[in-house]
C-alpha cells in the first residue's frame, strides 16, 4: 500500500484497523486449514504408499503368470482367450468433503448376472493364464481403491498449495501493507495533533500577553489619573 494513497483521517485509520483485524483472523483460519489438510494428506499418502506396494507386488506375480502363459501359448490363442471379458462391472463415483475439498469415492461392483467362470475353453490355454486372470479379477477392487487414494492425494496437494499461497499473501503482502498504512496515518495524525497543540499554546500565549498588556495599560492609566 503506497503511503501517498493513504488518506490520513481517523475514519481511514479505523477502516484499515478493521481490515487488518479481518486479515489476521483469516490468516489464522487459513493456517489452521492448511495444517489440518496437511495432516490428512500425510495420512492418505501413507495409506497410498502401503496400498501401492501391495498392488505392485501382486501385479508382479500377475506379470510372471502372463509371461509364463505367453511362453507356452501363441499370441493368437492369448488374444482370442482375452478378447471378450468374462465379467462386466461398473464404477460409481461419489464425493466427500475434506476441509472444503470434494474428493472422489469410487465404488466398484460386478453387474448382475456376471459369469463367475472363464470365458474360454481350457484345451488350448495354460494354467498360468487362468491364474493370472483370477489374480487380476481379485486385484481390480484394490486398483480402484488405489486410484481413489491417489486422486484424493493429488487434490489435497493442490488445495494445500493454494492455501499456502493465500497464507503467504496475507502474511507477507496484505498485512504488512495494512500495518504500514496504519503506522503512516497514526504518525500524520500525531503530527497534526502536535501542530494543533503548538498553535493553541501560541494563541494562549498571545492572549495572555495581550491580557497582560491591557491590564498594564489600565493600571498606568489609573496611576496617571
C-alpha atoms as one frame of an Amber mdcrd trajectory, in Angstrom:
protein
   0.000   0.000   0.000   1.622   3.240  -1.112   1.615   5.832   1.642   0.834
   8.552  -0.906  -2.549   6.918  -1.489  -3.491   6.821   2.198  -5.982   9.426
   3.329  -4.708  10.484   6.780  -8.043  10.666   8.581  -9.362   8.898  11.650
 -12.089   7.305   9.534  -9.466   5.807   7.226  -7.426   4.689  10.233 -10.459
   2.901  11.672 -11.160   1.258   8.298  -7.583  -0.017   7.956  -7.573  -1.350
  11.504 -10.792  -3.238  10.746  -9.268  -4.716   7.582  -6.139  -5.709   9.499
  -8.180  -7.466  12.190 -10.122  -9.333   9.486  -6.894 -10.254   7.695  -5.403
 -11.616  10.928  -8.482 -13.752  11.585  -8.443 -15.014   8.009  -4.716 -15.718
   8.270  -5.227 -17.842  11.374  -8.155 -19.746   9.843  -6.211 -20.433   6.652
  -3.182 -21.629   8.629  -5.390 -23.963  10.657  -6.996 -25.225   7.451  -3.609
 -25.762   5.835  -2.300 -27.673   8.846  -5.392 -29.907   9.003  -5.311 -30.630
   5.270  -1.611 -31.412   5.560  -2.297 -33.858   8.393  -4.982 -35.670   6.406
  -2.821 -35.527   3.265   0.052 -37.261   5.059  -2.306 -39.948   6.381  -3.619
 -40.608   2.870  -0.104 -40.626   1.433   0.936 -43.282   3.955  -2.127 -45.371
   3.132  -1.488 -44.883  -0.579   2.145 -45.976  -0.208   1.207 -49.178   1.597
  -1.567 -49.920  -0.907   0.700 -49.263  -3.886   3.363 -51.604  -2.521   0.756
 -54.354  -2.164  -0.590 -53.727  -5.682   2.869 -53.699  -7.246   3.790 -56.941
  -5.507   0.604 -58.661  -6.674   0.918 -57.213 -10.184   4.458 -58.570 -10.398
   3.082 -62.076  -9.787   0.389 -61.490 -12.418   3.004 -60.424 -14.960   5.027
 -63.530 -14.211   1.973 -65.700 -14.851   1.231 -63.858 -18.102   4.854 -64.247
 -19.185   4.698 -67.975 -18.482   1.404 -68.217 -20.388   2.921 -66.334 -23.320
   5.807 -68.755 -23.388   3.606 -71.835 -23.830   0.746 -70.336 -25.894   0.762
 -68.471 -29.184  -0.221 -64.781 -29.322  -3.313 -65.674 -31.356  -4.594 -68.060
 -28.684  -3.993 -65.482 -25.928  -5.735 -62.782 -27.955  -8.783 -64.959 -28.578
  -8.920 -66.014 -24.930  -8.824 -62.401 -23.709 -10.940 -60.877 -26.474 -14.225
 -60.976 -24.552 -14.331 -60.225 -20.814 -15.891 -62.897 -18.638 -17.421 -60.351
 -16.265 -18.806 -56.851 -16.546 -18.569 -54.365 -13.749 -19.221 -50.707 -13.134
 -17.659 -47.980 -11.056 -19.880 -45.436  -9.339 -18.389 -42.130  -8.270 -19.497
 -40.124  -5.269 -17.722 -37.411  -3.313 -16.957 -36.494   0.260 -15.787 -33.227
   1.727 -12.363 -32.871   3.329 -11.843 -29.304   4.563 -13.904 -27.814   1.692
 -12.256 -30.129  -0.867 -14.665 -32.509  -2.609 -12.644 -35.679  -3.135 -13.962
 -38.696  -5.068 -15.097 -42.015  -3.656 -15.119 -44.899  -6.150 -17.291 -47.970
  -5.670 -16.712 -50.993  -7.880 -19.264 -53.751  -8.256 -19.982 -56.545 -10.721
 -23.137 -56.291 -12.742 -25.973 -58.691 -12.010 -25.670 -61.948 -13.871 -21.932
 -61.651 -14.392 -20.415 -65.040 -15.008 -18.050 -66.362 -12.385 -16.256 -68.719
 -14.760 -13.710 -68.172 -17.504 -14.916 -67.170 -20.945 -12.650 -69.549 -22.861
 -12.032 -73.254 -23.025  -9.201 -74.967 -21.221  -7.988 -77.074 -24.151  -5.541
 -74.591 -25.690  -4.674 -72.369 -22.716  -2.347 -72.872 -19.801  -2.944 -72.855
 -16.079  -0.706 -69.787 -15.774  -3.197 -67.775 -17.827  -6.049 -68.913 -15.590
  -4.079 -67.923 -12.516  -3.196 -64.502 -13.951  -6.815 -63.710 -14.838  -8.046
 -64.846 -11.422  -5.397 -62.720  -9.713  -6.321 -59.668 -11.799 -10.002 -60.149
 -11.012  -9.243 -60.210  -7.302  -6.916 -57.219  -7.639  -9.340 -54.974  -9.532
 -11.198 -53.576  -6.456  -7.836 -52.781  -4.887  -6.746 -50.960  -8.054  -9.923
 -48.884  -7.913  -9.235 -48.034  -4.271  -5.646 -47.090  -5.150  -6.915 -44.766
  -7.883  -9.230 -43.135  -5.335  -6.395 -42.623  -2.852  -4.062 -41.163  -5.449
  -6.694 -38.777  -6.813  -7.540 -37.668  -3.278  -3.871 -37.068  -2.507  -3.487
 -35.062  -5.723  -6.499 -32.854  -4.970  -5.398 -32.259  -1.374  -1.890 -31.364
  -2.549  -3.352 -28.771  -4.935  -5.517 -27.330  -2.140  -2.514 -27.193   0.207
  -0.582 -25.227  -2.412  -3.465 -22.788  -2.978  -3.946 -22.319   0.766  -0.199
 -21.819   1.246  -0.178 -19.059  -1.375  -3.114 -17.333   0.324  -1.440 -17.561
   3.726   1.776 -16.106   2.310  -0.110 -13.319   0.519  -1.780 -12.322   3.777
   1.341 -12.727   5.899   3.927 -11.091   3.652   1.932  -8.645   1.491  -1.505
  -7.617   2.729  -0.907  -7.489   6.499   2.425  -5.600   6.254   0.842  -3.117
   3.827  -2.083  -2.521   6.182   0.267  -2.145   9.159   2.377   0.316   7.176
  -0.730   2.301   6.247  -1.907   2.360   9.868   1.540   3.459  11.020   1.674
   6.209   8.388  -1.777   7.568   9.268  -1.051   7.389  13.017   2.179   9.336
  12.542   0.434  12.001  10.443  -2.427  12.290  12.929   0.058  12.579  15.815
   1.968  15.213  13.858  -1.235  17.143  13.212  -2.155  16.830  16.893   1.215
  18.210  17.953   0.848  21.037  15.438  -2.602  21.895  16.780  -1.292  21.795
  20.347   1.596  24.076  19.416  -0.748  26.538  17.718  -3.103  26.523  20.693
  -0.205  27.195  23.044   0.934  30.102  20.869  -2.602  31.524  20.767  -2.833
  31.137  24.515   0.495  32.924  24.990  -0.638  35.732  22.672  -3.918  36.064
  24.549  -2.116  36.099  27.906   0.347  38.665  26.608  -2.497  40.828  25.257
  -4.422  40.490  28.526  -1.295  41.407  30.482  -0.646  44.370  28.207  -4.237
  45.592  28.584  -4.059  45.230  32.347  -0.768  47.126  32.447  -2.247  49.878
  30.259  -5.266  50.229  32.527  -3.033  50.303  35.591  -0.862  53.031  34.031
  -3.919  54.997  33.003  -5.277  54.794  36.552  -1.986  55.992  38.021  -1.847
  58.952  35.627  -5.420  59.900  36.505
